[in-house]
Coordinates of C-alpha atoms in Angstrom, one line a residue:
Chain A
X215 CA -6.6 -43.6 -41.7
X216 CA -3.4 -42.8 -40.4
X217 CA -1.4 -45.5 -38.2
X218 CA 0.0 -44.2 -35.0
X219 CA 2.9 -45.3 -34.0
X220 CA 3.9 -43.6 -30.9
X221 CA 6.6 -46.7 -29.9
X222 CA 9.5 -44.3 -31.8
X223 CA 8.9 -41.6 -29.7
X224 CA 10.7 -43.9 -27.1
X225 CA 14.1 -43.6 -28.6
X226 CA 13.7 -39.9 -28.4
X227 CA 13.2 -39.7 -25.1
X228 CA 16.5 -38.1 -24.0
X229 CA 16.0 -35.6 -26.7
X230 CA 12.9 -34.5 -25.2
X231 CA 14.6 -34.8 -21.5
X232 CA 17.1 -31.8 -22.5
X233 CA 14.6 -29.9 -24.5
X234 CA 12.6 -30.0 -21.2
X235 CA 15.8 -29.1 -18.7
X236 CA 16.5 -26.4 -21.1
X237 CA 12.9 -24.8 -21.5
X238 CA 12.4 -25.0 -17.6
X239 CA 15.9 -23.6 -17.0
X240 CA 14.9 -20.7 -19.6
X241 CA 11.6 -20.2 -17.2
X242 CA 13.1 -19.8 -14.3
X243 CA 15.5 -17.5 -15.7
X244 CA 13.0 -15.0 -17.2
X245 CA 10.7 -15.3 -14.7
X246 CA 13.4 -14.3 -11.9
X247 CA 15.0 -11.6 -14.0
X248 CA 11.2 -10.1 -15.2
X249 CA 10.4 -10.2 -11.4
X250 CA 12.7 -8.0 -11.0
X251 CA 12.5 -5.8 -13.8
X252 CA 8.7 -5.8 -13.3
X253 CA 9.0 -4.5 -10.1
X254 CA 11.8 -1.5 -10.9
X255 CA 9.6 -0.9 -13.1
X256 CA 6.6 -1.4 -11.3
X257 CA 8.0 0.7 -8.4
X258 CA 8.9 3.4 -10.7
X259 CA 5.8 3.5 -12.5
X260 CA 4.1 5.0 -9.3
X261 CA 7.1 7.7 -8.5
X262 CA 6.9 11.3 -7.5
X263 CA 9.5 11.7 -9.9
X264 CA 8.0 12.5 -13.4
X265 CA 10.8 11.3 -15.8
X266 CA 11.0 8.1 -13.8
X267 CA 7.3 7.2 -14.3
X268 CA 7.5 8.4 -18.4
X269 CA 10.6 5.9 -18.8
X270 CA 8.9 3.2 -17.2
X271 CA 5.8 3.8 -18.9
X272 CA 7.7 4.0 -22.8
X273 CA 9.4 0.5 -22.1
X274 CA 5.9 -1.1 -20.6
X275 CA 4.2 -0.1 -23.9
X276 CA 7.2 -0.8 -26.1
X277 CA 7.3 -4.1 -24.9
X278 CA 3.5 -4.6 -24.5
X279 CA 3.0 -3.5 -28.2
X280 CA 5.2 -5.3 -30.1
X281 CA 5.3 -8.7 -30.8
X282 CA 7.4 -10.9 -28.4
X283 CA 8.8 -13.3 -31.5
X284 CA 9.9 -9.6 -33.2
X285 CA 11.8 -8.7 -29.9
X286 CA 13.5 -11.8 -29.8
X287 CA 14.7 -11.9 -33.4
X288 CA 15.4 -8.0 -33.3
X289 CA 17.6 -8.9 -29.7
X290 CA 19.2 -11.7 -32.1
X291 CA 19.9 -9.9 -34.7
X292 CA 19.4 -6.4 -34.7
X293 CA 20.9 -5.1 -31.0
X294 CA 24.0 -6.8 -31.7
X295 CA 25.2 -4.5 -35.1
X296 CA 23.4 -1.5 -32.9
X297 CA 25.2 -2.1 -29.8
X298 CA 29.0 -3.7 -31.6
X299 CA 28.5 -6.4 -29.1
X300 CA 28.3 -10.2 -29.8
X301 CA 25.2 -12.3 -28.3
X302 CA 24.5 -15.8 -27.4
X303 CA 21.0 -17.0 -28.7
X304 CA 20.6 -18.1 -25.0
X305 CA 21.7 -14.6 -23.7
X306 CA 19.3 -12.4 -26.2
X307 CA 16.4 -15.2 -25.6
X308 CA 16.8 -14.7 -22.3
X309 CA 17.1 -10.7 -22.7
X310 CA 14.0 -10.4 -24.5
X311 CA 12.2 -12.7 -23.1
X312 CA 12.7 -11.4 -19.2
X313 CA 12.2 -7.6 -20.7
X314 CA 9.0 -8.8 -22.4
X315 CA 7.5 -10.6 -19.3
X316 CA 8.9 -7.5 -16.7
X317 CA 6.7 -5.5 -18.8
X318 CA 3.5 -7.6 -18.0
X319 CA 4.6 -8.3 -14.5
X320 CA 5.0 -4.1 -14.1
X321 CA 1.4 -3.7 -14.7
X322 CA 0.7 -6.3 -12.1
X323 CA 3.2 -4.8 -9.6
X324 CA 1.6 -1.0 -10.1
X325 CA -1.9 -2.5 -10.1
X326 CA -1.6 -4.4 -6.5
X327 CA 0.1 -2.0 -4.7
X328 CA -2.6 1.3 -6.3
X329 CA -5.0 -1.9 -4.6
X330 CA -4.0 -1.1 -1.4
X331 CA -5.8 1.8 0.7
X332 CA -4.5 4.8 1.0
X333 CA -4.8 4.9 4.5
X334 CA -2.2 2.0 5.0
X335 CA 0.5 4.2 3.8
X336 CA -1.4 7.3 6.0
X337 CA -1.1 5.2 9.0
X338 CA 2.7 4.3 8.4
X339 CA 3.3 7.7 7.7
X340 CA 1.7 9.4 10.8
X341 CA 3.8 6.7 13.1
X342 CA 7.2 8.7 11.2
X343 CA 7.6 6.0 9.0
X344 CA 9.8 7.1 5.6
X345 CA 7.7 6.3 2.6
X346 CA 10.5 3.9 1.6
X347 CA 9.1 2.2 5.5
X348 CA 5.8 2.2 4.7
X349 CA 6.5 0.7 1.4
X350 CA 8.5 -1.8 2.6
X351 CA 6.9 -2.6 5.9
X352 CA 3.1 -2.4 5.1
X353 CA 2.3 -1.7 1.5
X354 CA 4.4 -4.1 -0.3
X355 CA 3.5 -7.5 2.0
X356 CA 0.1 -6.9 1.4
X357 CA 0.2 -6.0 -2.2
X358 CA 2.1 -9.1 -2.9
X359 CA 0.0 -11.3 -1.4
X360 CA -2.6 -9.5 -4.1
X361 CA 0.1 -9.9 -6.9
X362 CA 0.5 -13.8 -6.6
X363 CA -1.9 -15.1 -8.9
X364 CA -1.5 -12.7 -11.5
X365 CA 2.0 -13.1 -11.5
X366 CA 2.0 -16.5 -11.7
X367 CA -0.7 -16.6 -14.3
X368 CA 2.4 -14.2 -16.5
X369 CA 4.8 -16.6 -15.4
X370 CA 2.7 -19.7 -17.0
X371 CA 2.7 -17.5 -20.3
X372 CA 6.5 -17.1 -20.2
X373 CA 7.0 -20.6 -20.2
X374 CA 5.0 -21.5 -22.7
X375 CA 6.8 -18.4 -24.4
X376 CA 10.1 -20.2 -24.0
X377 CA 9.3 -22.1 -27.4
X378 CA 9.7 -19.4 -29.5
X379 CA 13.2 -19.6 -28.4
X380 CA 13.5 -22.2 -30.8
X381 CA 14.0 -19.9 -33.8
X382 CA 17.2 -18.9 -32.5
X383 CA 18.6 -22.4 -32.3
X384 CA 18.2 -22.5 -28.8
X385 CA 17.6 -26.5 -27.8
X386 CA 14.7 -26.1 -25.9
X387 CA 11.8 -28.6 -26.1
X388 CA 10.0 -27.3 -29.2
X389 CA 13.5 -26.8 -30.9
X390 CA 14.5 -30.7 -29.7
X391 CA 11.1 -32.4 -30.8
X392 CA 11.7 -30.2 -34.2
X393 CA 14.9 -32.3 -34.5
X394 CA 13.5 -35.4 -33.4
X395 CA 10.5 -34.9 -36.2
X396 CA 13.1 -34.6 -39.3
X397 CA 14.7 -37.5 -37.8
X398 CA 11.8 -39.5 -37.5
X399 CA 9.4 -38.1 -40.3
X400 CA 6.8 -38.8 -37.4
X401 CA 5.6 -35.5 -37.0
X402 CA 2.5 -36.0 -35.4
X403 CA 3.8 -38.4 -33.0
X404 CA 6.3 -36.3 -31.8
X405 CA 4.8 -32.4 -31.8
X406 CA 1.9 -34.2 -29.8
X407 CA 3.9 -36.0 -27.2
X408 CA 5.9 -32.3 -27.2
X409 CA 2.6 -30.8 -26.4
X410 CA 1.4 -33.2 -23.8
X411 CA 4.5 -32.3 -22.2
X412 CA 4.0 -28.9 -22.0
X413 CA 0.3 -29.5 -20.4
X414 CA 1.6 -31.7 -18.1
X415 CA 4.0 -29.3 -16.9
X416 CA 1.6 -26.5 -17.1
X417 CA -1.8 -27.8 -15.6
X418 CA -0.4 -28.7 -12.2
X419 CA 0.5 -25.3 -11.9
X420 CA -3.3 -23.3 -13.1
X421 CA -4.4 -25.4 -10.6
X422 CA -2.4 -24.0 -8.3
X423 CA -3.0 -20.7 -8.8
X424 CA -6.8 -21.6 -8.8
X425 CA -6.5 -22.7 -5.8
X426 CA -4.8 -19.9 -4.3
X427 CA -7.1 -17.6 -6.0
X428 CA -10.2 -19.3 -3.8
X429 CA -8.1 -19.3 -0.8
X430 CA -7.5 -15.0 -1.0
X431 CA -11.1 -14.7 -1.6
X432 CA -11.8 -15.7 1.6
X433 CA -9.1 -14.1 3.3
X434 CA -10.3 -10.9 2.2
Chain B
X13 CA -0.3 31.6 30.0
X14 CA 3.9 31.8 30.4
X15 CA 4.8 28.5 28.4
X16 CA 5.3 28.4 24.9
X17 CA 2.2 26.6 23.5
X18 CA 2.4 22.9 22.5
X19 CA 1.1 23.2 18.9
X20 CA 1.4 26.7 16.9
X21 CA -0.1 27.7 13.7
X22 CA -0.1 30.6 12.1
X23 CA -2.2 32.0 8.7
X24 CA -2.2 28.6 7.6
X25 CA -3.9 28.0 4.1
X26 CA -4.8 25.3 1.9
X27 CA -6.1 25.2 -1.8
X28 CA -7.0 21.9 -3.1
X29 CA -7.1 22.6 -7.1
X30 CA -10.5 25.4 -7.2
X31 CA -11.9 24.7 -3.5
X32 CA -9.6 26.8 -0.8
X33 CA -9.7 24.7 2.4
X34 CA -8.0 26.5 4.6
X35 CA -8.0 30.8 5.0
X36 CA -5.1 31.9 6.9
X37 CA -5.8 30.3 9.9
X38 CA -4.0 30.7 13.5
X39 CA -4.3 28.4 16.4
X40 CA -2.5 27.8 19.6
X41 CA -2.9 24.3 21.7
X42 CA -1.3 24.7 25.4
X43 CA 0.5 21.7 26.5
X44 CA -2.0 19.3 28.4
X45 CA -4.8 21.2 26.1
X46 CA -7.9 19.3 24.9
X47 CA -9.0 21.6 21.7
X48 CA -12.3 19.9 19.9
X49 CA -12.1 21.0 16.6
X50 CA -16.0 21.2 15.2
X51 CA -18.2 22.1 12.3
X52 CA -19.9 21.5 9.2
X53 CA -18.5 18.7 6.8
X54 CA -16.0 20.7 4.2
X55 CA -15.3 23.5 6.7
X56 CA -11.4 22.5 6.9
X57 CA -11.6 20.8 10.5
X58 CA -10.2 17.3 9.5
X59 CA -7.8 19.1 6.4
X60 CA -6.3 21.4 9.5
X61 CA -5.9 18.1 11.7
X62 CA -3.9 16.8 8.6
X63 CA -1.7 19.7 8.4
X64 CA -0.7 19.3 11.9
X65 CA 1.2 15.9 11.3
X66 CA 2.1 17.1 7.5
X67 CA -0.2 14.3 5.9
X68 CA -1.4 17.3 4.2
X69 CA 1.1 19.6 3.5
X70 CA -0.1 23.5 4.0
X71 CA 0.6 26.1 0.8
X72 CA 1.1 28.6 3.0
X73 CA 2.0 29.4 6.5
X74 CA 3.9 28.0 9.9
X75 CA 3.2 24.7 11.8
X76 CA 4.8 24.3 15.0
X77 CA 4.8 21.0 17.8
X78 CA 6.8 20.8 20.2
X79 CA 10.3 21.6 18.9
X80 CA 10.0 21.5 15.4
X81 CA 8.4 23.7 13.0
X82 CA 8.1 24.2 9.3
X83 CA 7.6 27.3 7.4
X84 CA 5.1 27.4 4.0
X85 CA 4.9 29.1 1.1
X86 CA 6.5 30.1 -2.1
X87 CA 9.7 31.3 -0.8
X88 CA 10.0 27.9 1.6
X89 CA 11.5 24.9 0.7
X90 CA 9.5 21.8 1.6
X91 CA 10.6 19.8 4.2
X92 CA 12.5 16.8 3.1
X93 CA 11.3 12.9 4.1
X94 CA 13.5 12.2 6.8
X95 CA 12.5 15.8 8.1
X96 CA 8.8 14.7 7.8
X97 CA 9.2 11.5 8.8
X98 CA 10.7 12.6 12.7
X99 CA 7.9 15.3 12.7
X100 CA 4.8 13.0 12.4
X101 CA 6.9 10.9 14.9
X102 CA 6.0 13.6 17.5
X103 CA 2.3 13.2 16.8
X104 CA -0.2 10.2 17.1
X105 CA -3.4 10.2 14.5
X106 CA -6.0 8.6 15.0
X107 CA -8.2 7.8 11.9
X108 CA -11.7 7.7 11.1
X109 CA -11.2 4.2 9.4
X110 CA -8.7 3.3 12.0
X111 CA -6.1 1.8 9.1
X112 CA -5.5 -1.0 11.0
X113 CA -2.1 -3.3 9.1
X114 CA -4.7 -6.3 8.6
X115 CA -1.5 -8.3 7.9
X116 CA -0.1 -8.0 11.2
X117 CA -1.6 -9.4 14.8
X118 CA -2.9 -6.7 17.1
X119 CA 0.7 -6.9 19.0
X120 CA 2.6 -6.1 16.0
X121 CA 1.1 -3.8 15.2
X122 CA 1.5 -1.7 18.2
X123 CA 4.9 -2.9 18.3
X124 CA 5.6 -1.1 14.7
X125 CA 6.1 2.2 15.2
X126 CA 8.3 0.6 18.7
X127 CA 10.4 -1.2 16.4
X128 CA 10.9 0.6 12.6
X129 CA 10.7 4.0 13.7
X130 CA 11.9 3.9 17.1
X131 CA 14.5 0.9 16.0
X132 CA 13.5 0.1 20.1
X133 CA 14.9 -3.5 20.9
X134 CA 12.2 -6.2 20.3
X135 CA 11.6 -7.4 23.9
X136 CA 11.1 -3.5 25.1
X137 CA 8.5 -3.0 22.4
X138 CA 6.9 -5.8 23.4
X139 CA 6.5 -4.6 26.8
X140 CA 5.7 -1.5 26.0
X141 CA 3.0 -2.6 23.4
X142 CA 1.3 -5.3 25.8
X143 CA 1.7 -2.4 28.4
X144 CA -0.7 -0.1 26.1
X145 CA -2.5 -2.9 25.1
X146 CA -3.5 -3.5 28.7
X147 CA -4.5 0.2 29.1
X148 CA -6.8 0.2 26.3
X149 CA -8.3 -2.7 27.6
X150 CA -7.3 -5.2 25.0
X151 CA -4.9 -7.6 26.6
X152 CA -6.7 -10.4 25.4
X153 CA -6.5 -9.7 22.0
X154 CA -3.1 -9.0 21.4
X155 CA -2.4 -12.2 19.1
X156 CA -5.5 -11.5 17.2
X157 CA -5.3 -10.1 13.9
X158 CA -7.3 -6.8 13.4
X159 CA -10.1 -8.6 11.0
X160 CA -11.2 -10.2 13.7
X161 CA -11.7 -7.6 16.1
X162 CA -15.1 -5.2 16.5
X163 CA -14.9 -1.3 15.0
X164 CA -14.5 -0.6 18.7
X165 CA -11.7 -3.0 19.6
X166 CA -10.3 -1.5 16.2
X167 CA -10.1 1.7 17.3
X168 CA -8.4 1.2 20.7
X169 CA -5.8 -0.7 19.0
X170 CA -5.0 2.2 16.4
X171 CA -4.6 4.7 19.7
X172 CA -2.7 2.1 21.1
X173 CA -0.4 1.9 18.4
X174 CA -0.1 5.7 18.5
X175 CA 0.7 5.9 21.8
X176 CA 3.7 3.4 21.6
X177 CA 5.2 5.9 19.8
X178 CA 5.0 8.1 22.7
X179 CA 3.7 11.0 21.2
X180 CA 3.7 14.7 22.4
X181 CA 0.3 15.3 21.4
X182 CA -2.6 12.8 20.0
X183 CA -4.4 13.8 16.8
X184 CA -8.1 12.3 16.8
X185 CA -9.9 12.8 13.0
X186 CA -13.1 11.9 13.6
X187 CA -12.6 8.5 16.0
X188 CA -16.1 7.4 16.3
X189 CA -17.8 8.3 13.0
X190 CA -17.4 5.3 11.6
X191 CA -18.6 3.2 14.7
X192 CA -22.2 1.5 15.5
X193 CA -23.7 3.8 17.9
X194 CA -23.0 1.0 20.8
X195 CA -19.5 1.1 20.5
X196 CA -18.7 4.9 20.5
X197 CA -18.8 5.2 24.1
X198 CA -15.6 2.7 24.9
X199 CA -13.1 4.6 22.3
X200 CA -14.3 7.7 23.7
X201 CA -13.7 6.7 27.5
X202 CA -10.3 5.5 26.1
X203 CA -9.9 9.3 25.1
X204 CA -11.4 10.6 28.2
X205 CA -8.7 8.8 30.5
X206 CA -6.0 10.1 28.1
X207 CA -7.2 13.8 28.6
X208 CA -7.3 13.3 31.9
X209 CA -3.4 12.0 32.2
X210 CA -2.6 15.2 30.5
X211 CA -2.2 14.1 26.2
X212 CA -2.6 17.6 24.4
X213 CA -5.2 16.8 22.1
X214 CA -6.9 18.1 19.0
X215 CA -9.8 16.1 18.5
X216 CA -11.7 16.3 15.1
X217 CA -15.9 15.4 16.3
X218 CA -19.1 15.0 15.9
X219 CA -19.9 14.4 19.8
X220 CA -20.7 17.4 20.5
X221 CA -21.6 16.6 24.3
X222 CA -18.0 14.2 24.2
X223 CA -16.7 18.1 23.2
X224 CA -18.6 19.8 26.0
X225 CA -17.6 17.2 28.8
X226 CA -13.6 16.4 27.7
X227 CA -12.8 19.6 25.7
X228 CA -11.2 22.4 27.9
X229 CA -12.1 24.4 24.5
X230 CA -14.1 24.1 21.2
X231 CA -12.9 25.5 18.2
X232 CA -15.7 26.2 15.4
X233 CA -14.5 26.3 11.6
X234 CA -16.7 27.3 8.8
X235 CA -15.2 27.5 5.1
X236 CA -11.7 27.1 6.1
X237 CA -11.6 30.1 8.9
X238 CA -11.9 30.3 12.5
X239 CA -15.4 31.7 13.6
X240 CA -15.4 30.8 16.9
X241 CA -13.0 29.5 19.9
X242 CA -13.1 29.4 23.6
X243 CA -14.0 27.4 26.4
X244 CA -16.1 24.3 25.6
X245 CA -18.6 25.2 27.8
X246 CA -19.1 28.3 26.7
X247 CA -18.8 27.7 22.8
X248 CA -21.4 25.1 23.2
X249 CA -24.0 26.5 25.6
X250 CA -23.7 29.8 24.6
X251 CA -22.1 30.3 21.6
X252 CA -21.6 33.8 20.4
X253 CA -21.5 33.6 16.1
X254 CA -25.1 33.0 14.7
X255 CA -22.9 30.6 12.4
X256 CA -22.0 28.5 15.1
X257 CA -25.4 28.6 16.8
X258 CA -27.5 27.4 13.7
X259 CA -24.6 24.4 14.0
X260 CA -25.2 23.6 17.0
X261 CA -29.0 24.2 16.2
X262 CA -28.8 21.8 13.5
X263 CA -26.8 19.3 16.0
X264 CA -30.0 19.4 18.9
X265 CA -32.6 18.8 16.5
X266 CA -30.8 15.6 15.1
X267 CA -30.0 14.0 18.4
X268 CA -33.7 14.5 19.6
X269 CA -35.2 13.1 16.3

């Protein structure tokens, strides 16, 4: 029977304090930055203009069809001979990693705003609105309101996909109770406080977006 | 008539993919005009209302309001946004399903058009919104959002919102098909009074008596042409095409049933 012993996780604690700075401040990086490239993307995904839609569509599926550890050790290691340019860990993590999530968040963008009737953007139209307007002033605030739990269900999975940061060295929380384990040889004291820490982070926030979810089904 | 006519379209035609929608058709609205457009569903009427704000755009042809006027057709460039944009700004629609922005209150949106098109000042928008509001009898509701309002209350905000923009003619696409039977009669007087101030309108219908009473003339389309046009009266009581008489027909037998 094996003795747990969960007292030298104690004098790890600061270890596991940076590892968590680091992995949020890698979420909110990637989750800001795919934002944005989700809804370029997004955006463009549902433009009049053919090549747009075709470019948008080759980097959703390139990035929805390949394995997000293989993008993060091809950013790593590959881009850099490609492009004769010298990356961080952090900065291709945080490349690949935003590029991966945009990709999901691009579907969800596209999705909510198809969602909305057509007769909204009629209406805007027929006051003179630009379609630029009606995109901004009624299409888009009602879309998003559509997009929130999806999105933040996607942003949940990018945190938890901050860990496979870790195999570029990057001192996140998995990469920090890695360390702590060698140290220790305590293993299964320390990968199961790591994971309680992601759950605790985590669970708050699917409760959350639960709740939101009940509270749009009955705005609608 | 010595004017130049309000609304002008000539040999205007419209193919969606197979199914041709529109046949070279010509029509002239006067100013102050009230021009019921009727006839069987898929004869054109609501595709020709579109083309009159653009929210369909013709293959072939001219469309003239007011001032402005685009040309059709292979040879013509297509009018760019900003083009189309102050063109449907000429013209109020009215829609079937009354597209209502459910995430704005009733004031707002009246005061869009006011304020992103017309880039008015906020306080004049206001008044001028709660000024319509008031004249479609909806005063009370102006911090309401749409949601909450009945199909009818709907409707008189959507010509309200039109109107803030001031229009030179109202487009109506079938107003009250989508309304219970009890609340058809308070957007229609809403339309009535307008007539009577002098909107040009092209109304899209299936009131055929709302045509005979408001209309000063009913046009009857059939397979994307023109059978029959002239005075409501007329068109209605006496109609001369056989087509436009077995419409009708059809009509008098449903409303006794």
């Amino acid at each position: 029977m094996y003795q747990w012993d969960f007292a030298v996780v104690w004098s790890y604690r600061w270890l596991f304090v940076n590892g968590l700075g680091v992995t949020l401040a890698f979420t909110l990086a990637i989750v800001v930055l795919g934002l944005l490239a989700g809804l370029v993307s997004g955006l463009a995904r549902l433009s009049s203009f053919a090549p747009l839609r075709w470019l948008s569509q080759g980097y959703v599926e390139v990035f929805r069809c390949t394995p997000v550890l293989v993008q993060l050790v091809w950013f790593y290691y590959a881009l850099p001979m490609l492009a004769g340019i010298e990356m961080t860990a952090t900065t291709a993590g945080i490349l690949a990693l935003s590029l991966y999530g945009g990709a999901f968040y691009s579907e969800i963008v596209r999705g909510g705003i198809a969602s909305i009737e057509t007769g909204q953007s009629e209406a805007a139209l027929a006051l003179g609105m630009t379609p630029a307007q009606s995109m901004r002033r009624i299409v888009l605030p009602q879309a998003l309101k559509r997009m929130v739990p999806p999105l933040m269900n996607q942003s949940i999975i990018q945190l938890k996909n901050t860990s496979l940061v870790s195999v570029l060295a990057v001192p996140d929380l998995l990469y920090q109770g890695q360390a702590a384990a060698h140290d220790s040889y305590r293993p299964l004291e320390i990968y199961t406080v790591v994971a309680v820490i992601y759950f605790v982070v985590l669970f708050p926030l699917t409760l959350l977006v639960n709740r939101l979810e009940r509270r749009l089904a009955r705005a609608d | 008539m010595s004017e130049q006519p309000m609304i002008e379209v000539a040999a205007l035609s419209k193919t969606f993919g197979e199914n041709t929608v529109l046949r070279s058709v010509d029509l002239k609205v006067a100013r102050g005009e009230v021009v019921a457009l009727i006839g069987p569903s898929g004869s054109g009427k609501s595709t020709l209302l579109r083309c009159l704000n653009l929210l369909v755009v013709p293959d072939g042809g001219r469309v003239r309001v007011g001032e402005l006027s685009f040309a059709f057709g292979s040879s013509a460039r297509l009018p760019g946004t900003q083009a189309l944009a102050k063109f449907r700004a000429a013209t109020g629609m009215v829609f079937q399903q009354f597209n209502l922005f459910p995430h704005m209150t009733v004031l707002a949106n009246v005061m869009e058009g006011p304020l992103t098109v017309r880039r008015m000042a906020r306080p004049a928008a206001e008044t001028l919104a709660r000024s319509l509001l008031a004249k479609v009898g909806l005063s009370d509701k102006a911090e309401q959002y749409p949601s909450r309002l009945s199909g009818g209350q709907k409707q008189r905000v959507a010509i309200a919102r039109a109107l803030a923009m001031e229009p030179a003619v109202m487009l109506f696409d079938e107003a009250t098909s989508a309304l219970d039977p009890e609340l058809v009669g308070e957007v229609l007087g809403v339309m009535q009074a307008l007539a009577a101030e002098g909107m040009t309108m092209v109304i899209v219908t299936h009131e055929i008596a709302f045509a005979r009473e408001v209309a000063d003339r009913v046009v009857f389309l059939r397979d994307g042409v023109i059978l029959e046009d002239g005075p409501a009266r007329q068109v209605i009581d006496s109609p001369r095409e056989a087509a436009t008489q077995a419409f009708l027909s059809h009509f008098h037998r449903q409303r006794e049933a």
